[in-house]
XYZ file of C-alpha atoms in Angstrom:
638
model
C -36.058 7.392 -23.384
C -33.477 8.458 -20.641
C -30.431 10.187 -20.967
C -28.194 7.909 -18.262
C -24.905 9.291 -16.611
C -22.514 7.352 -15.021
C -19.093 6.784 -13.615
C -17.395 3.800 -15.236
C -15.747 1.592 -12.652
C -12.783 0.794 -14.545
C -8.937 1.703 -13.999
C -8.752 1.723 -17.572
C -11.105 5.108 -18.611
C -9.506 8.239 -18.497
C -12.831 9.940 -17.880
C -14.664 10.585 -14.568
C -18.299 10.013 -16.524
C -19.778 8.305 -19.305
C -23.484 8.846 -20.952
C -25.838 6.447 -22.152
C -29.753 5.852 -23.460
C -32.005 3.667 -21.804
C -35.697 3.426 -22.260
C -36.068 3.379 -18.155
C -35.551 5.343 -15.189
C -32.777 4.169 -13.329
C -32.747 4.851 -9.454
C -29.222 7.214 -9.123
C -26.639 6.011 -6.411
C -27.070 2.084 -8.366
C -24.606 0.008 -10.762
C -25.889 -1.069 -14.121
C -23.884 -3.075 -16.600
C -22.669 -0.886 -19.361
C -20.781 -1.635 -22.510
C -17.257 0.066 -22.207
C -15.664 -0.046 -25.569
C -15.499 -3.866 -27.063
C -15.839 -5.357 -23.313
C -18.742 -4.504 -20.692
C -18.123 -3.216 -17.075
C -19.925 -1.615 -14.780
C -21.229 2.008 -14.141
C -22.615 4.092 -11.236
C -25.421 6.012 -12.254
C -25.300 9.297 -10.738
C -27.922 11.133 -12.876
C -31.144 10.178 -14.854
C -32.664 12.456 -17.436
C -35.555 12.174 -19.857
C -33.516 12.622 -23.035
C -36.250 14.853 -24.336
C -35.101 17.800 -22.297
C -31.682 17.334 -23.710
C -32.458 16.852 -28.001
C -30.578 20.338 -29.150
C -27.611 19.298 -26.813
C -27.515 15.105 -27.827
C -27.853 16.382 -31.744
C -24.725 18.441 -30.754
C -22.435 16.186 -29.969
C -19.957 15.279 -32.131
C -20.462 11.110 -30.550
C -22.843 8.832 -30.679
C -24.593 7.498 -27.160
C -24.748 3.577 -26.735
C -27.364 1.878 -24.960
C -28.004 0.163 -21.879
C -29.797 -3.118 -22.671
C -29.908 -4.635 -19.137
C -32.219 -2.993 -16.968
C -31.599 -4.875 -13.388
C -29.502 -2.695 -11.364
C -27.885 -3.256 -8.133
C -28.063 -0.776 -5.025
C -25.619 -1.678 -2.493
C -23.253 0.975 -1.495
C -23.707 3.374 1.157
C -24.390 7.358 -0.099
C -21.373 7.841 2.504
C -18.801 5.288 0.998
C -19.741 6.758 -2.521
C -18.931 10.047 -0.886
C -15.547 8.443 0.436
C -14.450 7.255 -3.181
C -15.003 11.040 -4.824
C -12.775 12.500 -1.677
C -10.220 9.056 -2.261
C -10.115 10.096 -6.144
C -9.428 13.844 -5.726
C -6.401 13.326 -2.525
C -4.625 10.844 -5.159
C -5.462 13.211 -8.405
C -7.203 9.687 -9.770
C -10.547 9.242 -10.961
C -13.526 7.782 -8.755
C -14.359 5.215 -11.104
C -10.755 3.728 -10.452
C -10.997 3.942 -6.659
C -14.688 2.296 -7.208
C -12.788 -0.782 -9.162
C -10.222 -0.987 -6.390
C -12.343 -1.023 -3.560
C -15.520 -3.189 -4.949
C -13.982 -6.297 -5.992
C -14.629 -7.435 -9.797
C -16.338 -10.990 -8.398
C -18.326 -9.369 -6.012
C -19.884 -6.600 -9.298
C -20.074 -9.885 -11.810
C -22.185 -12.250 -9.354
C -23.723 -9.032 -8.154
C -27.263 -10.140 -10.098
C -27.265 -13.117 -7.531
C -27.074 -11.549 -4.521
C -29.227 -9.555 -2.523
C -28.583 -6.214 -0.826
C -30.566 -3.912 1.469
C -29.370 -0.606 2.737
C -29.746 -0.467 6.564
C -29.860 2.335 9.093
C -26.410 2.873 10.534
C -26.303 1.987 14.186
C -26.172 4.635 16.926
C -23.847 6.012 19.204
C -21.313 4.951 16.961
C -18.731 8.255 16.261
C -15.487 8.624 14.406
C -12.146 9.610 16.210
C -8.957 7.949 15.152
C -6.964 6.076 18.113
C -3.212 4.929 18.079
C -2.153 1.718 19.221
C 1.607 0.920 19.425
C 2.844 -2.260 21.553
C 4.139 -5.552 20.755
C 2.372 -8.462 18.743
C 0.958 -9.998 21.655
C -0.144 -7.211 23.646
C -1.455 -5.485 21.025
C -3.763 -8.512 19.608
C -4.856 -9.094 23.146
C -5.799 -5.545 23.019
C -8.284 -6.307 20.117
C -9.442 -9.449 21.090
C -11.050 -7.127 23.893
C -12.229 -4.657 21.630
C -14.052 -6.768 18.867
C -15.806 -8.152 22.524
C -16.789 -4.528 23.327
C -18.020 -4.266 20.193
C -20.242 -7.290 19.948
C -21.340 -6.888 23.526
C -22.174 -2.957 21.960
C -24.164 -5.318 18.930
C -21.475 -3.672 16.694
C -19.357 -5.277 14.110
C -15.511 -4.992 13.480
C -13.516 -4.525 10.141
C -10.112 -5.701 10.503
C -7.571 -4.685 7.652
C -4.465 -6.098 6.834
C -1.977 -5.882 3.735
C -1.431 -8.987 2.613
C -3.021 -12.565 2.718
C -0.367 -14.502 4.936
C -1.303 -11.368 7.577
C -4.600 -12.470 6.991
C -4.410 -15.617 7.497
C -2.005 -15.362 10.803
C -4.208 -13.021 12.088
C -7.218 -14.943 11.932
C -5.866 -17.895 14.057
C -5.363 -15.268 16.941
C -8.776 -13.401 16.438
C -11.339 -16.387 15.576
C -10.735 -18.189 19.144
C -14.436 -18.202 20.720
C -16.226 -16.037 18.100
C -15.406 -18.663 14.624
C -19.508 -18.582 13.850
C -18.799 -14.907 13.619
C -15.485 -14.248 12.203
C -15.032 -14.219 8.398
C -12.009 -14.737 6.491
C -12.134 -12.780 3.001
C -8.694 -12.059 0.419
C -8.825 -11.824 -2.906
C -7.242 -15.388 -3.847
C -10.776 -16.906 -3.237
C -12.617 -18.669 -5.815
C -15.072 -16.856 -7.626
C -18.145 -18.874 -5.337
C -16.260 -18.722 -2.513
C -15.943 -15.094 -2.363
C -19.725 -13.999 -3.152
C -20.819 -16.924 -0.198
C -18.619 -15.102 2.188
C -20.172 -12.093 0.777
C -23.383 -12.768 1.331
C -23.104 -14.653 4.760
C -20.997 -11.565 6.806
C -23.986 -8.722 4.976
C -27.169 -11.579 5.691
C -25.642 -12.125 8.993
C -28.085 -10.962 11.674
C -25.009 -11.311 14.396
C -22.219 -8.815 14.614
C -19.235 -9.974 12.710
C -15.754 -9.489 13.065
C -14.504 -8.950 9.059
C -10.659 -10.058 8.572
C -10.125 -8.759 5.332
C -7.282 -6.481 2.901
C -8.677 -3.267 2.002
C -10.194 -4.498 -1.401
C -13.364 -5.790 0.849
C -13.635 -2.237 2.392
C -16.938 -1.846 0.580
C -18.581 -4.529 2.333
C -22.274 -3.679 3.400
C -22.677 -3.682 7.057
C -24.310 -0.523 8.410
C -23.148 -1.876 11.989
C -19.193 -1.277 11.795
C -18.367 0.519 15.162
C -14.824 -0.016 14.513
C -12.118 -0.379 11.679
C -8.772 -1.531 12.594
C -5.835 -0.801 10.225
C -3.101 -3.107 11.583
C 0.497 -2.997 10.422
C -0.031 0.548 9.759
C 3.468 0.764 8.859
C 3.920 -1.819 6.053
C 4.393 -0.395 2.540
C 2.308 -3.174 1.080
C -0.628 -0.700 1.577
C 0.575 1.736 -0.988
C -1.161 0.226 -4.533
C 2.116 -0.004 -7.094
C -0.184 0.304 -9.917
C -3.120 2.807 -10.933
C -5.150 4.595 -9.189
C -1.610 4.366 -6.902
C -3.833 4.645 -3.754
C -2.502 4.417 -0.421
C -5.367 1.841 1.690
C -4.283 3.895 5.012
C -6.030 7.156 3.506
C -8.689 5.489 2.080
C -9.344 3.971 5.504
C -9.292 6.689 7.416
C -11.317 8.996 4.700
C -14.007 6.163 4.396
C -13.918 5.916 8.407
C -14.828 9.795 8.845
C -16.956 9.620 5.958
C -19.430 7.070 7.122
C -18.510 8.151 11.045
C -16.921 4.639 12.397
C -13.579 4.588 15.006
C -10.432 3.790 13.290
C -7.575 2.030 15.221
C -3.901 2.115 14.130
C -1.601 -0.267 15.183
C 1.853 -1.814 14.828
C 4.786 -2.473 16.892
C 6.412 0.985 15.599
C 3.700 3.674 14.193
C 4.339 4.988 10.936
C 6.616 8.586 11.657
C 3.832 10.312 10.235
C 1.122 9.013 12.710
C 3.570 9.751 15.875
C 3.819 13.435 14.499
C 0.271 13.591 14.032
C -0.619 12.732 17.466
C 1.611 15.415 18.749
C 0.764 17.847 16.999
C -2.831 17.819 16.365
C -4.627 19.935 13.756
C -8.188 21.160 12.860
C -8.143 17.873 9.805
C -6.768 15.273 11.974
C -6.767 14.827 15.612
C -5.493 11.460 17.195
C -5.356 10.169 20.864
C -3.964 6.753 22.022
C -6.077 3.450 22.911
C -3.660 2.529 25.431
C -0.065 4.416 26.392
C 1.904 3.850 23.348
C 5.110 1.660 24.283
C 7.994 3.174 23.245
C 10.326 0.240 24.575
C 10.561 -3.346 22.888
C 11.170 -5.977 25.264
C 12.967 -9.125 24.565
C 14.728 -11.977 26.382
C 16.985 -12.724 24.024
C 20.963 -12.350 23.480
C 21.302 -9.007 21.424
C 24.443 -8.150 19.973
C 26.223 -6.107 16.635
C 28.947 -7.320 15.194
C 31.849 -4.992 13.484
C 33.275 -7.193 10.703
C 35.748 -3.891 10.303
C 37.220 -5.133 13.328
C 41.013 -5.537 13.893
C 40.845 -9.294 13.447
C 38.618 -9.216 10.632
C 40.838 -6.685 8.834
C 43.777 -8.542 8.996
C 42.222 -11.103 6.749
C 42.825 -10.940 3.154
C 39.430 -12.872 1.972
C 36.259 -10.929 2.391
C 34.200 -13.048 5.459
C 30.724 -13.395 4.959
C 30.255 -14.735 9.006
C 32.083 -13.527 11.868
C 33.015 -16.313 14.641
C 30.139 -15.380 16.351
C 27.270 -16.298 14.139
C 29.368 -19.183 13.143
C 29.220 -20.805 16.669
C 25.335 -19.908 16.510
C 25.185 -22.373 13.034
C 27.527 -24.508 14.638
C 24.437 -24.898 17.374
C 21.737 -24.823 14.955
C 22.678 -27.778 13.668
C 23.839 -29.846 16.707
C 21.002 -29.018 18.858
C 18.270 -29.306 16.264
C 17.388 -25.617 16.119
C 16.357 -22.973 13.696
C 18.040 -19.879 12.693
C 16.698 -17.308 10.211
C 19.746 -15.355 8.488
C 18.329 -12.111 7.301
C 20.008 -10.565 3.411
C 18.899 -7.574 2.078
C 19.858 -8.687 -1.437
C 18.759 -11.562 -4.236
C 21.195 -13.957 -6.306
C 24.863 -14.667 -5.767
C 25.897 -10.928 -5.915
C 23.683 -7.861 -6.567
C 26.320 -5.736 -8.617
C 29.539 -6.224 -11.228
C 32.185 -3.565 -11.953
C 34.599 -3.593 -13.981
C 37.705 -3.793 -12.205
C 40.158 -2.055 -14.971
C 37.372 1.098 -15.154
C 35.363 0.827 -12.669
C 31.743 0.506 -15.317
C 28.737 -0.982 -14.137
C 26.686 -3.808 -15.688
C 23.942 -3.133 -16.591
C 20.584 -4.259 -17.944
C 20.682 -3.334 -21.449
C 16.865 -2.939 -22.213
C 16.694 -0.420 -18.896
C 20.274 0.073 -17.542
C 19.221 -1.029 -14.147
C 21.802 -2.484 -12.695
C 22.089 -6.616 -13.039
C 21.959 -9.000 -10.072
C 24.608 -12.311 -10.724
C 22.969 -15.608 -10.727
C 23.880 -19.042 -10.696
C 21.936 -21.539 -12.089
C 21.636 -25.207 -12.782
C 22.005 -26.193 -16.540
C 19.266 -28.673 -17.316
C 21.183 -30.084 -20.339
C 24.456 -30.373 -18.784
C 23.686 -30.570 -14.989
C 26.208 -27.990 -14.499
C 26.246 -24.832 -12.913
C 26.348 -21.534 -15.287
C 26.211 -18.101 -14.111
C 23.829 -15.208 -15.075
C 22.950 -11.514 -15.304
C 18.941 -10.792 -14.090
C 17.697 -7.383 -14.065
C 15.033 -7.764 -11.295
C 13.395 -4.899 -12.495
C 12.238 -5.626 -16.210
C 13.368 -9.150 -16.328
C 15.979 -9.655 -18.740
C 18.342 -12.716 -18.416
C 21.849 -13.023 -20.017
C 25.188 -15.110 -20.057
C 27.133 -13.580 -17.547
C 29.985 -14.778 -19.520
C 30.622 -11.432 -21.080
C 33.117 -8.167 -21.574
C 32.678 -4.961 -20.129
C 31.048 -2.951 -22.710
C 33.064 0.343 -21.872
C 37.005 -1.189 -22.371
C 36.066 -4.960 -23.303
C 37.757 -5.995 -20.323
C 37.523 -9.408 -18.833
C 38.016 -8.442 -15.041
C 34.331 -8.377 -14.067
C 34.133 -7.916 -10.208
C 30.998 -9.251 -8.341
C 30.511 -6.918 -5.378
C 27.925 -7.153 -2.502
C 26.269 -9.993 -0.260
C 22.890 -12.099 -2.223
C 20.851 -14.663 -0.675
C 21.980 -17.425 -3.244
C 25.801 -16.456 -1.851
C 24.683 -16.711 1.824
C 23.185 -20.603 1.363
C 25.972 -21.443 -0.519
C 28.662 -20.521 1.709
C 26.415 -21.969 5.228
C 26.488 -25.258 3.139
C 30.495 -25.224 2.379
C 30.910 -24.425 6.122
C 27.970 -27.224 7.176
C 27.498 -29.229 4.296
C 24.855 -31.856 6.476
C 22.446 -28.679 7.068
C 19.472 -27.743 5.544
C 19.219 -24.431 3.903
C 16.283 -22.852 2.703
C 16.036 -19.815 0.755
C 13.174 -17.295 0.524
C 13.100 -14.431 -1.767
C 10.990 -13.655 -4.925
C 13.760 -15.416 -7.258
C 13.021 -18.841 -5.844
C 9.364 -18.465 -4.545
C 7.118 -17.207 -6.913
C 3.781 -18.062 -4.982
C 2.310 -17.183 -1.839
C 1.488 -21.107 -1.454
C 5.029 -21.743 -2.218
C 5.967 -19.449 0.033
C 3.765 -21.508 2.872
C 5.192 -24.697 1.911
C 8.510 -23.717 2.588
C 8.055 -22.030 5.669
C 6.108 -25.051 7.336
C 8.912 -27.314 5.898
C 11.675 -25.014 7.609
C 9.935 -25.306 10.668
C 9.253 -29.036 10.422
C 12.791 -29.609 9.814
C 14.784 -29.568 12.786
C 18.511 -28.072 12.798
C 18.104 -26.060 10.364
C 18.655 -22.375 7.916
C 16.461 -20.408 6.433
C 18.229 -17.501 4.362
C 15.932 -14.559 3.115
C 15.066 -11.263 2.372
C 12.051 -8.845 3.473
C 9.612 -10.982 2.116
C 10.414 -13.622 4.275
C 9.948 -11.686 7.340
C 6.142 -11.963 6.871
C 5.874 -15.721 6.370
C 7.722 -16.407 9.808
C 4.916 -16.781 12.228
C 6.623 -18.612 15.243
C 9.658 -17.889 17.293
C 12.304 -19.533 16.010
C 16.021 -19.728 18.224
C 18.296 -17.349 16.419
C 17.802 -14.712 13.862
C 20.497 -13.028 12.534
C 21.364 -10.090 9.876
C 24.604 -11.176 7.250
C 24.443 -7.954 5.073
C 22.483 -4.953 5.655
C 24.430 -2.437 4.961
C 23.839 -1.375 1.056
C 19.860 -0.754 2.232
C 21.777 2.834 4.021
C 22.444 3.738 0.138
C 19.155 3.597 -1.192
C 17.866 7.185 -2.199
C 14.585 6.679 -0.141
C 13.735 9.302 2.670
C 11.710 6.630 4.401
C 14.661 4.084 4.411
C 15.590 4.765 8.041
C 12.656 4.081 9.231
C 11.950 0.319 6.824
C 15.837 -0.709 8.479
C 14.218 0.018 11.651
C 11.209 -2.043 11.162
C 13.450 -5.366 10.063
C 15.660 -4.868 12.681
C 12.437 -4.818 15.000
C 10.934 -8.047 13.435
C 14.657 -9.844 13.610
C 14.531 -8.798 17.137
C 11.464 -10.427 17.927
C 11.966 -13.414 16.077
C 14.543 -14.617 18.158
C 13.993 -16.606 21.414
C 17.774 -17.439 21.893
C 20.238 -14.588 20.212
C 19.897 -12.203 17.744
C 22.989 -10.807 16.353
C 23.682 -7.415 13.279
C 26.298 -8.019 11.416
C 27.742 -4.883 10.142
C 30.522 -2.580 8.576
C 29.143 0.606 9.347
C 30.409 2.217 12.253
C 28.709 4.067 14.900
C 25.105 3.575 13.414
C 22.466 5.032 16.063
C 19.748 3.074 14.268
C 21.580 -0.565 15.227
C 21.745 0.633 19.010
C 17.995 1.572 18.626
C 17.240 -1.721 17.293
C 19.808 -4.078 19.874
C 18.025 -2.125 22.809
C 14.017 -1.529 21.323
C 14.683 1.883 21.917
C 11.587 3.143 19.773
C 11.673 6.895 21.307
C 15.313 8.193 20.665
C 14.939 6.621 16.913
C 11.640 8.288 16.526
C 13.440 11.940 17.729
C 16.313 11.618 15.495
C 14.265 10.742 12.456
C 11.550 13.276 13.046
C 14.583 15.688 13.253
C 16.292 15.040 10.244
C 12.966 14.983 8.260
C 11.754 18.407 9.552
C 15.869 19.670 8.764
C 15.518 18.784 5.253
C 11.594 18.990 4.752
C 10.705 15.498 4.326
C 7.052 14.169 4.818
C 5.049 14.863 7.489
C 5.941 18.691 6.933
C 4.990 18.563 3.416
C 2.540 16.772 0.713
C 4.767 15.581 -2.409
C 3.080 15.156 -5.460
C 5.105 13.121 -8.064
C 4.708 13.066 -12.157
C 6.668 10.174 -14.092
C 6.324 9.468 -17.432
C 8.521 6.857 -19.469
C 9.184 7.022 -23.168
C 11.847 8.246 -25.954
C 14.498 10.296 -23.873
C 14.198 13.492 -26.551
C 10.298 13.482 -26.215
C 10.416 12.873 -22.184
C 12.574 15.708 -21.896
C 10.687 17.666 -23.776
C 7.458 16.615 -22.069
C 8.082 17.238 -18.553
C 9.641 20.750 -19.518
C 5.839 21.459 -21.049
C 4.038 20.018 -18.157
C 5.990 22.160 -15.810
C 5.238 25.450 -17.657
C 1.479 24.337 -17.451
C 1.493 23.333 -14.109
C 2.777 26.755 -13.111
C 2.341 28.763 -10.461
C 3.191 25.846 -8.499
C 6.803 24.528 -9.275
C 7.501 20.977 -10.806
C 11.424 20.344 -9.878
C 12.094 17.811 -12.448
C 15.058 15.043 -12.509
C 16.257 11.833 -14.222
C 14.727 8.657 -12.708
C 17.189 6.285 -10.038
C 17.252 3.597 -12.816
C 16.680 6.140 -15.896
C 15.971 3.315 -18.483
C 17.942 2.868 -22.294
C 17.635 5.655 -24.890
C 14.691 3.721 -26.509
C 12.817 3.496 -22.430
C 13.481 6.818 -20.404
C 12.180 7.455 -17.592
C 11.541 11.269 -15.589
C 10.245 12.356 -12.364
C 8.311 15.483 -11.652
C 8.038 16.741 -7.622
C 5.679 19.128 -6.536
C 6.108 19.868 -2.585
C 2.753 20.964 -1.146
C 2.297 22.491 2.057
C 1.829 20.605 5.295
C -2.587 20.762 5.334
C -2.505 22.795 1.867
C -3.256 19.015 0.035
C -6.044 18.479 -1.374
C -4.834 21.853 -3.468
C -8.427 22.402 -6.163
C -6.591 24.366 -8.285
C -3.566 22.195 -8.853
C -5.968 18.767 -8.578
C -8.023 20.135 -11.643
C -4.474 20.654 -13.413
C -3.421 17.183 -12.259
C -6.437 15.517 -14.028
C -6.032 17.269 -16.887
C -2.561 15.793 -17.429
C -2.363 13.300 -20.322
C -3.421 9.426 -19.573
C 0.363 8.306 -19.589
C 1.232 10.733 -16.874
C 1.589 8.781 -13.783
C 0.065 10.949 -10.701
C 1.419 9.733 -7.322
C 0.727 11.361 -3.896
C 2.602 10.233 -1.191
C 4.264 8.280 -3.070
C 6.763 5.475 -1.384
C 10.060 6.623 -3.409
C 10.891 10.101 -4.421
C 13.461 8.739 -6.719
């Protein structure tokens, strides 16, 4: 009998190892099934002991050890990505097993029995050394469509990451031209089948392969990967929202120095971080460019901002959602058959109410976020009947209601939504088609596509939406425009500069004809940036500020929420920070606090620039109870 320890690749096991009995020797560095409380899961077996050694220390515990009944194991990941998922855990205070569940995806483990694996020598001359690429869309993929060449020529093989599917997708139609018997496709939404034949054709595939894939495929076992590219290295969507909260950009470039591959990182504006990095190199991280980074964006089209605070406009007494000038541009839209895209940085028909006699706030009343105004269509009735959404934990209510504080009736909608936008292009042009894209009214990525073809397919017309629309639109379209902007400048976010920046960007580029900012902020550098692709002068001035206040990438934040009875919370995080002591927990009241019965708390710890990964605070960090929510880096302080 053997004495069997293992790490359990779950997200759901708050410890790093597990022990079992089983009557063979299992090879260490494989996966085994293993029962994990009333389900079964997988483990990695990273020790193998005859149990007879170990009798006075088994009769000890105060547990009993289950057994492993299966005895095929499966052998399939590199000593050197194993390596990578220990060094992955311990930067995000998480525990390997977790990284091991995010990075090996669950078909892939359960049809694992059915495929076959075998552990190659890496290639040589392949080295590790992290390069910067920063250009526009089409440079820059014409850029790697020479590289993944290089690299096949080199009999090398090419990992592409992206964020999210539809960048998958779009990028695949650009790559794939020449080398389709070599380019695989691989996301998550696969079937079950689908995804272990992929599998198995890009690892059996005697050919170097160029891998398009998200960073849940990062596992995949080809010993030939000369190069990882980590495009959009910008986009937030690589920062996990849920646990192990693990930000794909490290993990890519840990597992790239790890196993000793060349990482690219590109995007049409670096990350502030990386640009830092690069000039000012350190003994941990040392990048060069590819190419010269471009520090100008180009375009051809008609840029222009537009002060709605302007004389005219002011001596209007009705608020004006459009200004003349992006009137004439829907006036052209829909004679000439065209397209225009109007950018809103807000949901519904207005994203906040105030009382007008005291000036409360609604409010959710299970979190007391605040409530985004909705209309919607009455399927009884057929008429129209506004509501209250919190978009954060769902709740819906009559919006026919008093304000809680005075039980006045003067409820004031305030701010521009996307549902307000279409409505008032179709009062304006009531023969045009507008199309709205934001997570209220798509709900699917395929939804998502469907609409977006059927924009483009339908000439003359609008397409209002938020962010998330921004990385459906894969052609040039005529005009692009921004309504309402200005309410992202009072999000608490010290990375909110530089996410207005990137919009702004992708707005720009959009646009073949005109591209306009609508606007009631005055004198805003960032909109000048933006209008004229000045990429340099924004970079100084946000480097500046960030290095005046001591914002990331001069320090390594560390943030502890937990959510709960407001009394206990309190009490909580005051305990936490005496344990966590010497190093100093600054503790504060979460942006959207939550109700008396759901409160929320934040914890900040501000590590030293190169001081992370700290040992002594990590071990403190894992020690922290299960409901303790560890994020480094995180995306939000607030």
């Amino acid at each position: 009998m053997h004495l069997i320890t293992v790490i359990p690749v779950s997200r759901g096991i708050g410890k790093d190892t597990l022990t079992y009995f089983s009557k063979n020797n299992l090879p260490v560095g494989s996966l085994v099934p293993i029962p994990l409380r009333k389900k079964s899961g997988f483990g990695l077996i990273i020790e193998c002991k005859e149990a007879g050694e170990l009798k006075t220390e088994i009769k000890s515990l105060s547990y009993s050890i289950r057994k492993i009944t299966e005895t095929k194991v499966r052998r399939f990941l590199s000593d050197s990505f194993i390596e990578s998922c220990r060094k992955i855990a311990d930067y995000h205070a998480g525990n390997v097993g977790a990284v091991l569940s995010t990075l090996v995806p669950k078909t892939i483990l359960d049809e694992s029995a059915n495929l076959e694996y075998s552990i190659k020598e890496k290639s040589e001359n392949i080295f590790y050394e992290t390069l910067l690429l920063q250009s526009d869309d089409v440079e820059r993929y014409a850029t790697y469509k020479s590289l993944v060449r290089e690299e096949f020529a080199k009999n090398r093989s090419v990992f592409f990451c992206l964020p999210t599917t539809e960048d998958l997708l779009n990028a695949k139609s650009t790559l794939e031209k020449g080398i389709e018997k070599y380019t695989f496709t691989i996301q998550s939404g696969l079937p079950k089948k689908e995804m272990a034949r992929l599998w198995k054709q890009v690892v059996e595939n005697p050919h170097p392969v160029l891998i398009i894939a998200t960073g849940q495929f990062l596992s995949i076992p080809r010993s030939d990967i000369g190069t990882i590219v980590l495009e959009k290295e910008s986009s937030r969507a690589y920062k996990m929202q849920t646990r192990p909260f693990i930000d794909i950009r490290t993990a890519v470039e840990i597992i790239a120095k790890e196993s000793n591959i060349r990482l690219v990182l590109g995007d049409s504006l670096l990350r502030v971080e990386s640009l830092w990095e690069l000039r000012n190199p350190n003994k941990n991280m040392a990048y060069s460019e590819l190419s010269p980074l471009k520090f100008r964006s180009l375009s051809t089209n008609l840029s222009e901002i537009i002060n709605m605070r302007s004389p005219q406009d002011m001596k209007k007494k009705e608020f004006a959602l459009f200004g003349e000038k992006l009137k004439s541009i829907l006036r052209d839209t829909a004679e000439n058959n065209q397209h225009t895209f109007l950018f809103c940085g807000r949901k519904g028909l207005f994203p906040m109410t105030v009382c007008s006699d005291c000036g409360t706030v609604v409010v959710c009343k299970n979190c007391n976020a605040l409530v985004v105004l909705y209309s919607k269509k009455d399927l009884g009735s057929g008429s129209k009947k506004n509501l209250f959404v919190c978009n954060h934990c769902g709740e819906r209510r009559d919006a026919s209601e008093l304000c809680i504080h005075c039980n006045g009736w003067r409820l004031n909608p305030l701010g521009i939504g996307t549902q307000k936008v279409a409505e008032e292009v179709q009062t304006i042009f009531p023969k045009t088609h507008v199309f709205i894209m934001d997570k209220e009214n798509v709900k699917t990525h395929k939804q998502a596509v469907r609409l977006r073809d059927l924009f483009y397919d339908t000439p003359g017309s609008i397409m209002v939406g938020t962010e998330m629309a921004l990385s459906y639109l894969n052609q040039k379209i005529e005009n692009s425009a921004v309504v309402s902007l200005d309410s992202y400048f009072s999000i608490p976010d010290y990375q909110i500069n530089e996410k207005i920046f990137h919009i702004l960007l992708s707005m720009r580029d959009l646009a073949e004809k005109n591209f306009i900012i609508q606007t009631r902020q005055e004198n805003t550098k960032i909109f000048d940036y933006a209008i004229k692709g000045n990429l340099l002068d924004f970079y100084r001035d946000e480097i500046e500020d960030r290095k005046s206040i001591g914002y990331p990438p001069f320090v390594t934040y560390v943030k502890i929420t937990i959510e709960g009875e407001k009394n206990t919370v309190k009490k909580e995080i005051e305990e936490i920070g005496k344990f966590l002591l010497p190093y100093e927990l600054n503790t504060f009241d979460a942006w959207n606090p939550g109700a008396t019965t759901k409160y929320t708390m934040h914890g900040l710890i501000s590590v030293p620039k190169n001081k992370w990964v700290d040992k002594d605070l990590l071990q403190k960090l894992k020690s922290l109870p299960q409901y303790c929510q560890i994020k480094v880096d995180p995306v939000t302080l607030l």
